[in-house]
PDB file of C-alpha atoms and ligand atoms in Angstrom:
ATOM      1  CA  MET A 140      -1.601  23.342   6.173  1.00  0.00           C
ATOM      2  CA  THR A 141      -3.923  21.020   4.007  1.00  0.00           C
ATOM      3  CA  THR A 142      -1.433  19.358   1.590  1.00  0.00           C
ATOM      4  CA  ALA A 143       0.266  16.731   3.863  1.00  0.00           C
ATOM      5  CA  ILE A 144       2.769  15.409   0.565  1.00  0.00           C
ATOM      6  CA  ASP A 145       3.632  17.817  -2.558  1.00  0.00           C
ATOM      7  CA  VAL A 146       5.612  16.281  -5.160  1.00  0.00           C
ATOM      8  CA  ARG A 147       6.878  18.170  -8.132  1.00  0.00           C
ATOM      9  CA  GLY A 148       8.905  17.007 -11.232  1.00  0.00           C
ATOM     10  CA  LEU A 149      10.361  14.258  -9.104  1.00  0.00           C
ATOM     11  CA  ARG A 150      13.255  12.111 -10.825  1.00  0.00           C
ATOM     12  CA  GLN A 151      15.635   9.682  -9.777  1.00  0.00           C
ATOM     13  CA  GLY A 152      17.859   7.148 -11.736  1.00  0.00           C
ATOM     14  CA  PHE A 153      20.357   4.495 -10.736  1.00  0.00           C
ATOM     15  CA  GLY A 154      23.775   4.267 -13.146  1.00  0.00           C
ATOM     16  CA  GLY A 155      22.299   6.497 -15.962  1.00  0.00           C
ATOM     17  CA  ARG A 156      18.946   4.320 -15.918  1.00  0.00           C
ATOM     18  CA  THR A 157      15.632   6.247 -15.045  1.00  0.00           C
ATOM     19  CA  VAL A 158      13.432   4.570 -12.404  1.00  0.00           C
ATOM     20  CA  ILE A 159      11.041   7.303 -11.729  1.00  0.00           C
ATOM     21  CA  ASP A 160      10.433  10.062 -14.139  1.00  0.00           C
ATOM     22  CA  ASP A 161       8.892  13.536 -13.389  1.00  0.00           C
ATOM     23  CA  LEU A 162       6.455  12.251 -10.668  1.00  0.00           C
ATOM     24  CA  ASP A 163       3.881  15.081  -9.894  1.00  0.00           C
ATOM     25  CA  PHE A 164       1.016  14.618  -7.169  1.00  0.00           C
ATOM     26  CA  THR A 165      -0.336  16.131  -3.980  1.00  0.00           C
ATOM     27  CA  VAL A 166      -1.652  14.208  -1.043  1.00  0.00           C
ATOM     28  CA  ALA A 167      -4.440  16.041   1.402  1.00  0.00           C
ATOM     29  CA  ARG A 168      -4.057  15.794   5.023  1.00  0.00           C
ATOM     30  CA  GLY A 169      -5.872  12.806   6.281  1.00  0.00           C
ATOM     31  CA  GLU A 170      -6.062  11.266   3.111  1.00  0.00           C
ATOM     32  CA  VAL A 171      -4.962   7.421   2.388  1.00  0.00           C
ATOM     33  CA  PHE A 172      -3.016   7.360  -1.148  1.00  0.00           C
ATOM     34  CA  ALA A 173      -1.877   4.222  -2.619  1.00  0.00           C
ATOM     35  CA  LEU A 174       1.236   4.081  -5.019  1.00  0.00           C
ATOM     36  CA  LEU A 175       0.146   0.817  -6.940  1.00  0.00           C
ATOM     37  CA  GLY A 176       2.677  -0.746  -9.198  1.00  0.00           C
ATOM     38  CA  PRO A 177       4.519  -4.363  -9.810  1.00  0.00           C
ATOM     39  CA  ASN A 178       7.957  -5.182  -8.592  1.00  0.00           C
ATOM     40  CA  GLY A 179      10.457  -2.906  -9.777  1.00  0.00           C
ATOM     41  CA  ALA A 180       8.186   0.064 -10.678  1.00  0.00           C
ATOM     42  CA  GLY A 181       9.759   2.428  -8.123  1.00  0.00           C
ATOM     43  CA  LYS A 182       7.618   2.185  -5.367  1.00  0.00           C
ATOM     44  CA  THR A 183      10.327   1.970  -2.518  1.00  0.00           C
ATOM     45  CA  THR A 184      12.397   4.573  -4.486  1.00  0.00           C
ATOM     46  CA  THR A 185       9.753   7.159  -4.246  1.00  0.00           C
ATOM     47  CA  ILE A 186       9.017   6.283  -0.506  1.00  0.00           C
ATOM     48  CA  ASN A 187      12.781   6.544   0.214  1.00  0.00           C
ATOM     49  CA  ILE A 188      12.809  10.126  -1.285  1.00  0.00           C
ATOM     50  CA  LEU A 189       9.839  11.003   0.735  1.00  0.00           C
ATOM     51  CA  THR A 190      11.284  10.011   4.021  1.00  0.00           C
ATOM     52  CA  THR A 191      14.539  11.239   3.175  1.00  0.00           C
ATOM     53  CA  LEU A 192      16.554   8.169   3.002  1.00  0.00           C
ATOM     54  CA  THR A 193      17.597   9.158  -0.818  1.00  0.00           C
ATOM     55  CA  LYS A 194      17.979  12.359  -2.286  1.00  0.00           C
ATOM     56  CA  ALA A 195      16.049  12.897  -5.688  1.00  0.00           C
ATOM     57  CA  ASP A 196      18.212  13.654  -8.724  1.00  0.00           C
ATOM     58  CA  ALA A 197      15.788  16.262  -9.465  1.00  0.00           C
ATOM     59  CA  GLY A 198      12.407  17.848  -8.480  1.00  0.00           C
ATOM     60  CA  THR A 199      11.035  18.792  -5.000  1.00  0.00           C
ATOM     61  CA  ALA A 200       9.100  17.089  -2.472  1.00  0.00           C
ATOM     62  CA  ARG A 201       7.257  18.579   0.772  1.00  0.00           C
ATOM     63  CA  VAL A 202       6.188  16.269   3.408  1.00  0.00           C
ATOM     64  CA  ALA A 203       4.232  17.702   6.273  1.00  0.00           C
ATOM     65  CA  GLY A 204       5.091  21.117   5.119  1.00  0.00           C
ATOM     66  CA  PHE A 205       8.787  20.351   5.067  1.00  0.00           C
ATOM     67  CA  ASP A 206      11.291  20.254   2.085  1.00  0.00           C
ATOM     68  CA  VAL A 207      12.667  16.572   2.148  1.00  0.00           C
ATOM     69  CA  ARG A 208      15.994  17.871   0.949  1.00  0.00           C
ATOM     70  CA  ALA A 209      16.379  21.241   2.861  1.00  0.00           C
ATOM     71  CA  GLN A 210      14.780  20.219   6.184  1.00  0.00           C
ATOM     72  CA  PRO A 211      15.026  16.340   6.556  1.00  0.00           C
ATOM     73  CA  VAL A 212      15.019  16.598  10.254  1.00  0.00           C
ATOM     74  CA  GLU A 213      11.605  18.246  10.429  1.00  0.00           C
ATOM     75  CA  VAL A 214      10.062  15.960   8.001  1.00  0.00           C
ATOM     76  CA  GLN A 215      11.926  12.767  10.206  1.00  0.00           C
ATOM     77  CA  LYS A 216       9.985  14.373  13.014  1.00  0.00           C
ATOM     78  CA  ARG A 217       6.461  14.135  11.610  1.00  0.00           C
ATOM     79  CA  ILE A 218       6.588  10.602   9.817  1.00  0.00           C
ATOM     80  CA  SER A 219       6.986   7.102  10.509  1.00  0.00           C
ATOM     81  CA  LEU A 220       8.013   4.366   7.983  1.00  0.00           C
ATOM     82  CA  THR A 221       7.927   0.548   8.227  1.00  0.00           C
ATOM     83  CA  GLY A 222      10.191  -2.073   6.706  1.00  0.00           C
ATOM     84  CA  GLN A 223      12.900  -0.883   8.952  1.00  0.00           C
ATOM     85  CA  SER A 224      13.295  -4.413  10.399  1.00  0.00           C
ATOM     86  CA  ALA A 225      16.723  -3.231  11.041  1.00  0.00           C
ATOM     87  CA  ALA A 226      15.220  -1.522  14.087  1.00  0.00           C
ATOM     88  CA  VAL A 227      14.239  -4.886  15.585  1.00  0.00           C
ATOM     89  CA  ASP A 228      16.503  -6.389  18.364  1.00  0.00           C
ATOM     90  CA  ASP A 229      16.622  -9.970  17.931  1.00  0.00           C
ATOM     91  CA  ALA A 230      17.811 -10.533  21.641  1.00  0.00           C
ATOM     92  CA  LEU A 231      14.805  -9.074  22.964  1.00  0.00           C
ATOM     93  CA  THR A 232      11.398 -10.228  23.245  1.00  0.00           C
ATOM     94  CA  ALA A 233       8.461  -8.709  21.225  1.00  0.00           C
ATOM     95  CA  THR A 234       7.413  -6.754  24.122  1.00  0.00           C
ATOM     96  CA  GLU A 235      10.498  -5.551  25.062  1.00  0.00           C
ATOM     97  CA  ASN A 236      11.528  -4.432  21.511  1.00  0.00           C
ATOM     98  CA  VAL A 237       8.004  -2.178  21.568  1.00  0.00           C
ATOM     99  CA  VAL A 238       9.043  -0.785  25.046  1.00  0.00           C
ATOM    100  CA  MET A 239      12.132   0.063  23.831  1.00  0.00           C
ATOM    101  CA  PHE A 240      11.089   1.644  20.800  1.00  0.00           C
ATOM    102  CA  ALA A 241       8.760   3.743  22.742  1.00  0.00           C
ATOM    103  CA  ARG A 242      11.205   4.933  25.359  1.00  0.00           C
ATOM    104  CA  LEU A 243      13.204   6.084  22.330  1.00  0.00           C
ATOM    105  CA  ALA A 244      10.125   7.898  20.935  1.00  0.00           C
ATOM    106  CA  GLY A 245       9.968   9.801  24.087  1.00  0.00           C
ATOM    107  CA  LEU A 246       7.225   7.892  26.192  1.00  0.00           C
ATOM    108  CA  GLY A 247       7.378   7.421  30.050  1.00  0.00           C
ATOM    109  CA  ARG A 248       8.053   3.731  31.705  1.00  0.00           C
ATOM    110  CA  ALA A 249       4.420   3.207  32.325  1.00  0.00           C
ATOM    111  CA  ALA A 250       3.060   4.519  28.956  1.00  0.00           C
ATOM    112  CA  ALA A 251       5.679   2.573  27.064  1.00  0.00           C
ATOM    113  CA  ARG A 252       4.593  -0.349  28.672  1.00  0.00           C
ATOM    114  CA  ARG A 253       1.014   0.312  27.927  1.00  0.00           C
ATOM    115  CA  ARG A 254       1.486   0.957  24.336  1.00  0.00           C
ATOM    116  CA  ALA A 255       3.401  -2.343  24.261  1.00  0.00           C
ATOM    117  CA  VAL A 256       0.603  -4.354  25.791  1.00  0.00           C
ATOM    118  CA  ASP A 257      -1.929  -2.651  23.103  1.00  0.00           C
ATOM    119  CA  LEU A 258       0.457  -3.004  20.030  1.00  0.00           C
ATOM    120  CA  ILE A 259       1.213  -6.794  20.745  1.00  0.00           C
ATOM    121  CA  ALA A 260      -2.564  -7.653  21.150  1.00  0.00           C
ATOM    122  CA  GLN A 261      -3.329  -5.436  18.070  1.00  0.00           C
ATOM    123  CA  PHE A 262      -0.770  -7.355  16.034  1.00  0.00           C
ATOM    124  CA  ASP A 263      -1.718 -10.779  17.154  1.00  0.00           C
ATOM    125  CA  LEU A 264       1.822 -11.167  18.985  1.00  0.00           C
ATOM    126  CA  ARG A 265       0.210 -12.010  22.332  1.00  0.00           C
ATOM    127  CA  ASP A 266       1.418 -15.715  22.494  1.00  0.00           C
ATOM    128  CA  ALA A 267       4.847 -14.563  21.537  1.00  0.00           C
ATOM    129  CA  ALA A 268       4.995 -11.615  23.587  1.00  0.00           C
ATOM    130  CA  SER A 269       7.614 -12.937  25.868  1.00  0.00           C
ATOM    131  CA  ARG A 270       9.467 -14.845  23.423  1.00  0.00           C
ATOM    132  CA  ARG A 271      13.008 -13.632  21.683  1.00  0.00           C
ATOM    133  CA  VAL A 272      12.463 -12.374  18.308  1.00  0.00           C
ATOM    134  CA  ARG A 273      15.292 -14.449  17.333  1.00  0.00           C
ATOM    135  CA  THR A 274      12.790 -17.133  17.295  1.00  0.00           C
ATOM    136  CA  PHE A 275      10.219 -15.568  15.222  1.00  0.00           C
ATOM    137  CA  SER A 276       8.640 -16.768  11.727  1.00  0.00           C
ATOM    138  CA  GLY A 277       8.973 -14.175   8.939  1.00  0.00           C
ATOM    139  CA  GLY A 278       5.195 -13.566   9.249  1.00  0.00           C
ATOM    140  CA  MET A 279       5.815 -12.642  13.138  1.00  0.00           C
ATOM    141  CA  ARG A 280       8.359 -10.705  12.459  1.00  0.00           C
ATOM    142  CA  ARG A 281       6.882  -8.471   9.849  1.00  0.00           C
ATOM    143  CA  ARG A 282       3.860  -7.715  12.093  1.00  0.00           C
ATOM    144  CA  LEU A 283       6.556  -6.683  15.041  1.00  0.00           C
ATOM    145  CA  ASP A 284       8.099  -4.319  12.514  1.00  0.00           C
ATOM    146  CA  LEU A 285       4.871  -2.953  11.435  1.00  0.00           C
ATOM    147  CA  ALA A 286       3.752  -2.559  15.164  1.00  0.00           C
ATOM    148  CA  LEU A 287       6.869  -0.165  15.507  1.00  0.00           C
ATOM    149  CA  SER A 288       5.976   1.864  13.180  1.00  0.00           C
ATOM    150  CA  PHE A 289       2.566   2.606  15.182  1.00  0.00           C
ATOM    151  CA  VAL A 290       4.429   3.314  18.746  1.00  0.00           C
ATOM    152  CA  VAL A 291       3.572   7.249  17.837  1.00  0.00           C
ATOM    153  CA  THR A 292       0.922   8.480  15.648  1.00  0.00           C
ATOM    154  CA  PRO A 293       2.795  10.420  13.030  1.00  0.00           C
ATOM    155  CA  GLU A 294       1.579  13.240  10.717  1.00  0.00           C
ATOM    156  CA  VAL A 295       2.268  10.977   8.010  1.00  0.00           C
ATOM    157  CA  LEU A 296       2.757   7.482   7.666  1.00  0.00           C
ATOM    158  CA  PHE A 297       4.626   5.564   5.108  1.00  0.00           C
ATOM    159  CA  LEU A 298       3.984   1.791   4.418  1.00  0.00           C
ATOM    160  CA  ASP A 299       5.920   0.166   1.649  1.00  0.00           C
ATOM    161  CA  GLU A 300       4.003  -2.887   0.953  1.00  0.00           C
ATOM    162  CA  PRO A 301       2.755  -3.555   4.328  1.00  0.00           C
ATOM    163  CA  THR A 302       0.761  -6.868   3.754  1.00  0.00           C
ATOM    164  CA  THR A 303       3.550  -8.676   1.574  1.00  0.00           C
ATOM    165  CA  GLY A 304       4.079 -11.725   3.393  1.00  0.00           C
ATOM    166  CA  LEU A 305       1.322 -11.581   5.620  1.00  0.00           C
ATOM    167  CA  ASP A 306      -1.404 -14.140   5.626  1.00  0.00           C
ATOM    168  CA  THR A 307      -5.184 -13.189   4.926  1.00  0.00           C
ATOM    169  CA  ARG A 308      -6.252 -12.665   8.389  1.00  0.00           C
ATOM    170  CA  SER A 309      -3.302 -10.557   9.632  1.00  0.00           C
ATOM    171  CA  ARG A 310      -3.822  -8.600   6.270  1.00  0.00           C
ATOM    172  CA  ARG A 311      -7.393  -7.850   6.847  1.00  0.00           C
ATOM    173  CA  ASP A 312      -6.543  -6.988  10.836  1.00  0.00           C
ATOM    174  CA  LEU A 313      -3.982  -4.474   9.327  1.00  0.00           C
ATOM    175  CA  TRP A 314      -6.625  -2.797   6.830  1.00  0.00           C
ATOM    176  CA  ASP A 315      -8.653  -2.267   9.807  1.00  0.00           C
ATOM    177  CA  ILE A 316      -5.708  -0.604  11.816  1.00  0.00           C
ATOM    178  CA  ILE A 317      -4.683   1.766   8.755  1.00  0.00           C
ATOM    179  CA  ARG A 318      -8.397   2.474   8.242  1.00  0.00           C
ATOM    180  CA  ALA A 319      -8.555   3.542  12.201  1.00  0.00           C
ATOM    181  CA  LEU A 320      -5.775   5.533  11.870  1.00  0.00           C
ATOM    182  CA  ALA A 321      -6.789   7.237   8.642  1.00  0.00           C
ATOM    183  CA  ALA A 322     -10.042   8.105  10.600  1.00  0.00           C
ATOM    184  CA  ALA A 323      -8.451   9.619  13.377  1.00  0.00           C
ATOM    185  CA  GLY A 324      -6.459  11.975  10.782  1.00  0.00           C
ATOM    186  CA  THR A 325      -3.125  10.498  10.207  1.00  0.00           C
ATOM    187  CA  THR A 326      -2.287  10.757   6.409  1.00  0.00           C
ATOM    188  CA  VAL A 327      -1.223   7.448   4.909  1.00  0.00           C
ATOM    189  CA  PHE A 328       1.071   6.708   2.060  1.00  0.00           C
ATOM    190  CA  LEU A 329       1.134   3.203   1.127  1.00  0.00           C
ATOM    191  CA  THR A 330       2.674   1.396  -1.937  1.00  0.00           C
ATOM    192  CA  THR A 331       1.076  -2.110  -2.978  1.00  0.00           C
ATOM    193  CA  GLN A 332       1.192  -4.540  -5.645  1.00  0.00           C
ATOM    194  CA  TYR A 333      -2.461  -5.420  -5.068  1.00  0.00           C
ATOM    195  CA  LEU A 334      -5.236  -3.509  -6.677  1.00  0.00           C
ATOM    196  CA  GLU A 335      -7.526  -4.863  -4.217  1.00  0.00           C
ATOM    197  CA  GLU A 336      -5.681  -3.454  -1.417  1.00  0.00           C
ATOM    198  CA  ALA A 337      -5.319  -0.275  -2.817  1.00  0.00           C
ATOM    199  CA  ASP A 338      -9.141  -0.378  -3.658  1.00  0.00           C
ATOM    200  CA  GLN A 339     -10.013  -1.535   0.025  1.00  0.00           C
ATOM    201  CA  LEU A 340      -7.829   0.969   1.864  1.00  0.00           C
ATOM    202  CA  ALA A 341      -7.101   4.101  -0.474  1.00  0.00           C
ATOM    203  CA  ASP A 342      -9.087   7.337  -1.008  1.00  0.00           C
ATOM    204  CA  ARG A 343      -6.878   7.792  -4.389  1.00  0.00           C
ATOM    205  CA  ILE A 344      -4.623   5.555  -6.125  1.00  0.00           C
ATOM    206  CA  ALA A 345      -1.813   6.820  -8.368  1.00  0.00           C
ATOM    207  CA  VAL A 346      -0.528   3.789 -11.140  1.00  0.00           C
ATOM    208  CA  LEU A 347       3.197   3.591 -11.411  1.00  0.00           C
ATOM    209  CA  HIS A 348       4.233   2.296 -14.802  1.00  0.00           C
ATOM    210  CA  ASP A 349       7.484   3.090 -16.926  1.00  0.00           C
ATOM    211  CA  GLY A 350       8.503   5.215 -13.939  1.00  0.00           C
ATOM    212  CA  ARG A 351       5.442   7.866 -14.601  1.00  0.00           C
ATOM    213  CA  ILE A 352       1.987   7.906 -13.043  1.00  0.00           C
ATOM    214  CA  ALA A 353      -0.039   6.558 -15.715  1.00  0.00           C
ATOM    215  CA  ALA A 354      -3.291   7.089 -14.037  1.00  0.00           C
ATOM    216  CA  LEU A 355      -4.541   8.597 -10.733  1.00  0.00           C
ATOM    217  CA  GLY A 356      -8.022   8.547  -9.405  1.00  0.00           C
ATOM    218  CA  THR A 357     -10.337   6.827  -7.007  1.00  0.00           C
ATOM    219  CA  ALA A 358     -10.577   3.253  -7.072  1.00  0.00           C
ATOM    220  CA  ALA A 359     -14.156   3.604  -9.318  1.00  0.00           C
ATOM    221  CA  GLU A 360     -12.422   5.942 -11.501  1.00  0.00           C
ATOM    222  CA  LEU A 361      -9.864   3.729 -12.242  1.00  0.00           C
ATOM    223  CA  LYS A 362     -12.197   0.687 -12.478  1.00  0.00           C
ATOM    224  CA  ALA A 363     -14.342   2.512 -14.871  1.00  0.00           C
ATOM    225  CA  ARG A 364     -11.209   2.763 -17.184  1.00  0.00           C
ATOM    226  CA  VAL A 365     -10.645  -0.838 -16.876  1.00  0.00           C
ATOM    227  CA  GLY A 366     -14.354  -1.628 -17.220  1.00  0.00           C
ATOM    228  CA  GLY A 367     -15.496  -3.081 -14.051  1.00  0.00           C
ATOM    229  CA  ASP A 368     -15.756  -6.956 -13.365  1.00  0.00           C
ATOM    230  CA  THR A 369     -15.710  -9.637 -15.825  1.00  0.00           C
ATOM    231  CA  VAL A 370     -18.473 -12.579 -15.575  1.00  0.00           C
ATOM    232  CA  GLU A 371     -16.815 -16.042 -16.420  1.00  0.00           C
ATOM    233  CA  VAL A 372     -18.322 -19.290 -17.275  1.00  0.00           C
ATOM    234  CA  HIS A 373     -16.064 -22.372 -16.859  1.00  0.00           C
ATOM    235  CA  ASP A 374     -17.090 -25.755 -17.848  1.00  0.00           C
ATOM    236  CA  ASP A 375     -16.688 -28.721 -15.504  1.00  0.00           C
ATOM    237  CA  ARG A 376     -12.991 -29.388 -16.579  1.00  0.00           C
ATOM    238  CA  GLY A 377     -12.277 -25.718 -15.393  1.00  0.00           C
ATOM    239  CA  GLU A 378     -11.718 -24.326 -19.016  1.00  0.00           C
ATOM    240  CA  LEU A 379     -13.065 -20.842 -19.526  1.00  0.00           C
ATOM    241  CA  ARG A 380     -16.172 -20.910 -22.113  1.00  0.00           C
ATOM    242  CA  ARG A 381     -17.503 -17.594 -21.944  1.00  0.00           C
ATOM    243  CA  GLU A 382     -16.588 -14.271 -20.578  1.00  0.00           C
ATOM    244  CA  ILE A 383     -18.594 -11.087 -20.694  1.00  0.00           C
ATOM    245  CA  ALA A 384     -17.062  -7.650 -19.314  1.00  0.00           C
ATOM    246  CA  THR A 385     -19.506  -5.887 -17.035  1.00  0.00           C
ATOM    247  CA  ASP A 386     -19.305  -2.083 -16.019  1.00  0.00           C
ATOM    248  CA  GLY A 387     -19.188  -2.907 -12.753  1.00  0.00           C
ATOM    249  CA  THR A 388     -23.005  -1.895 -11.798  1.00  0.00           C
ATOM    250  CA  VAL A 389     -25.595  -4.133 -10.541  1.00  0.00           C
ATOM    251  CA  ALA A 390     -27.808  -3.343 -13.372  1.00  0.00           C
ATOM    252  CA  GLY A 391     -24.519  -4.331 -15.537  1.00  0.00           C
ATOM    253  CA  LEU A 392     -24.220  -7.601 -13.819  1.00  0.00           C
ATOM    254  CA  ARG A 393     -28.040  -8.365 -14.189  1.00  0.00           C
ATOM    255  CA  ARG A 394     -27.492  -7.779 -17.886  1.00  0.00           C
ATOM    256  CA  ALA A 395     -24.721 -10.050 -18.144  1.00  0.00           C
ATOM    257  CA  LEU A 396     -26.497 -12.922 -16.475  1.00  0.00           C
ATOM    258  CA  ASP A 397     -29.656 -12.287 -18.684  1.00  0.00           C
ATOM    259  CA  LEU A 398     -27.279 -12.871 -21.661  1.00  0.00           C
ATOM    260  CA  LEU A 399     -26.067 -16.051 -20.469  1.00  0.00           C
ATOM    261  CA  ASP A 400     -29.631 -17.098 -19.864  1.00  0.00           C
ATOM    262  CA  GLN A 401     -30.496 -16.389 -23.629  1.00  0.00           C
ATOM    263  CA  GLU A 402     -27.461 -18.265 -24.675  1.00  0.00           C
ATOM    264  CA  GLY A 403     -28.447 -21.298 -22.370  1.00  0.00           C
ATOM    265  CA  ALA A 404     -24.761 -21.156 -20.877  1.00  0.00           C
ATOM    266  CA  ASP A 405     -24.212 -24.016 -18.838  1.00  0.00           C
ATOM    267  CA  GLY A 406     -21.130 -24.121 -16.392  1.00  0.00           C
ATOM    268  CA  VAL A 407     -19.658 -22.758 -13.172  1.00  0.00           C
ATOM    269  CA  VAL A 408     -20.270 -18.942 -13.087  1.00  0.00           C
ATOM    270  CA  THR A 409     -17.771 -16.745 -11.201  1.00  0.00           C
ATOM    271  CA  LEU A 410     -17.243 -12.806 -11.160  1.00  0.00           C
ATOM    272  CA  ARG A 411     -13.550 -12.048 -11.849  1.00  0.00           C
ATOM    273  CA  ARG A 412     -12.673  -8.689 -10.100  1.00  0.00           C
ATOM    274  CA  PRO A 413     -10.057  -6.503 -12.118  1.00  0.00           C
ATOM    275  CA  SER A 414      -6.707  -7.371 -11.595  1.00  0.00           C
ATOM    276  CA  LEU A 415      -3.585  -5.320 -11.763  1.00  0.00           C
ATOM    277  CA  ASP A 416      -2.916  -6.643 -15.072  1.00  0.00           C
ATOM    278  CA  ASP A 417      -6.007  -5.176 -16.319  1.00  0.00           C
ATOM    279  CA  VAL A 418      -5.386  -1.930 -14.872  1.00  0.00           C
ATOM    280  CA  PHE A 419      -2.096  -1.663 -16.687  1.00  0.00           C
ATOM    281  CA  LEU A 420      -3.462  -2.927 -20.096  1.00  0.00           C
ATOM    282  CA  ALA A 421      -6.337  -0.478 -19.700  1.00  0.00           C
ATOM    283  CA  VAL A 422      -3.896   2.387 -18.873  1.00  0.00           C
ATOM    284  CA  THR A 423      -1.181   1.650 -21.372  1.00  0.00           C
ATOM    285  CA  ALA A 424      -3.694   0.889 -24.077  1.00  0.00           C
ATOM    286  CA  ARG A 425      -5.108   4.221 -23.630  1.00  0.00           C
ATOM    287  CA  SER A 426      -1.801   6.201 -23.482  1.00  0.00           C
ATOM    288  CA  GLU A 427      -0.633   4.469 -26.732  1.00  0.00           C
ATOM    289  CA  LYS A 428      -3.949   5.761 -28.051  1.00  0.00           C
ATOM    290  CA  GLU A 429      -3.476   9.389 -27.081  1.00  0.00           C
ATOM    291  CA  LEU A 430       0.119   8.979 -28.735  1.00  0.00           C
ATOM    292  CA  ALA A 431      -1.170   7.904 -32.058  1.00  0.00           C
TER     293      ALA A 431
HETATM  294  N1  ADP B1493      20.137   1.635  -4.904  1.00  0.00           N
HETATM  295  C1  ADP B1493      19.880   1.278  -5.990  1.00  0.00           C
HETATM  296  N2  ADP B1493      20.760   0.997  -6.903  1.00  0.00           N
HETATM  297  C2  ADP B1493      20.825   0.596  -8.131  1.00  0.00           C
HETATM  298  N3  ADP B1493      19.286   0.372  -8.517  1.00  0.00           N
HETATM  299  C3  ADP B1493      18.373   0.291  -7.722  1.00  0.00           C
HETATM  300  C4  ADP B1493      18.706   0.960  -6.514  1.00  0.00           C
HETATM  301  N4  ADP B1493      17.196   0.951  -5.974  1.00  0.00           N
HETATM  302  C5  ADP B1493      16.371   0.645  -6.722  1.00  0.00           C
HETATM  303  N5  ADP B1493      16.998   0.058  -7.728  1.00  0.00           N
HETATM  304  C6  ADP B1493      16.426  -0.193  -9.519  1.00  0.00           C
HETATM  305  O1  ADP B1493      15.321   0.695  -9.192  1.00  0.00           O
HETATM  306  C7  ADP B1493      14.125   0.110  -9.768  1.00  0.00           C
HETATM  307  C8  ADP B1493      12.927   0.239  -8.934  1.00  0.00           C
HETATM  308  O2  ADP B1493      13.119  -0.408  -7.646  1.00  0.00           O
HETATM  309  P1  ADP B1493      12.050  -0.126  -6.374  1.00  0.00           P
HETATM  310  O3  ADP B1493      12.008   1.363  -6.133  1.00  0.00           O
HETATM  311  O4  ADP B1493      12.853  -0.979  -5.335  1.00  0.00           O
HETATM  312  O5  ADP B1493      10.985  -0.839  -7.155  1.00  0.00           O
HETATM  313  P2  ADP B1493       9.496  -1.427  -6.213  1.00  0.00           P
HETATM  314  O6  ADP B1493       9.511  -0.866  -4.731  1.00  0.00           O
HETATM  315  O7  ADP B1493       8.418  -0.670  -6.812  1.00  0.00           O
HETATM  316  O8  ADP B1493       9.704  -2.729  -6.418  1.00  0.00           O
HETATM  317  C9  ADP B1493      14.760  -1.749  -9.955  1.00  0.00           C
HETATM  318  O9  ADP B1493      14.758  -1.923 -11.126  1.00  0.00           O
HETATM  319  C10 ADP B1493      15.916  -1.555  -9.092  1.00  0.00           C
HETATM  320  O10 ADP B1493      16.438  -2.800  -9.302  1.00  0.00           O
HETATM  321 MG1   MG B1494       9.595  -1.808  -3.111  1.00  0.00          MG
END
């Protein structure tokens, strides 16, 4: 089996309003796949269907070789999902939570203990290991919640906006952990609102827009549609004076800078990477053109 996730014609609405409409995609085993979209785009709805928490209105989805509707227990055995903070017990310490979770997942006492020590360190909770979770900040709670989803290595790991609410360092640490898991063969399906995050982690990115996949491809393919980075020149009051779109290549950047030289441009030069807004603009402009 080389397909980890197979989605066909998936559709879901709430109260007569369509949220996801006719989604089709496949994710290969060992691939990191990002579903990119703004707030309310339907990312969590999609994850909930794929992890058997919600039954879709129409369409089929197979995860790790099993149908989410017909064989939910088989699917559940092979996946894990973050964002289930309900699993965290406030009255226990961080370590106790991980140990309990590991024991429930079938690890022996000593193995559970070792796993807890590793995960507490990986998720930067060492200083708080013996503190009750009740006293944790939002970011610490988030890291503990993530640690729990890494207790056992599943075939398919679902991460719903894993870095939302994390500081920059924790975000980068988590990226490293996700990359290591993927390198070891776990399929990762993650959602994000950040193009940069999808770019950093994902082999392929699906852009969710108006309940449909507006674009699907590698980060490089999406960026080619957006047109790469933009060179900006600001004056000393911070006002944008000049912007030049580049194709994202070194040669393209050099051409942009040569042009600025010729113009005798004066000011602070910065490179702006394409934002999620740029991707949506590019993708929606394209589909309007195709319709016309
Ligand atoms: N259980 C529900 N009942 C009614 N509306 C819902 C429910 N779940 C999600 N929605 C609506 O569906 C849309 C997509 O939500 P969601 O999948 O959570 O988006 P995202 O995760 O991309 O932010 C939103 O408009 C949300 O209000
Ligand atoms: Mg969501």
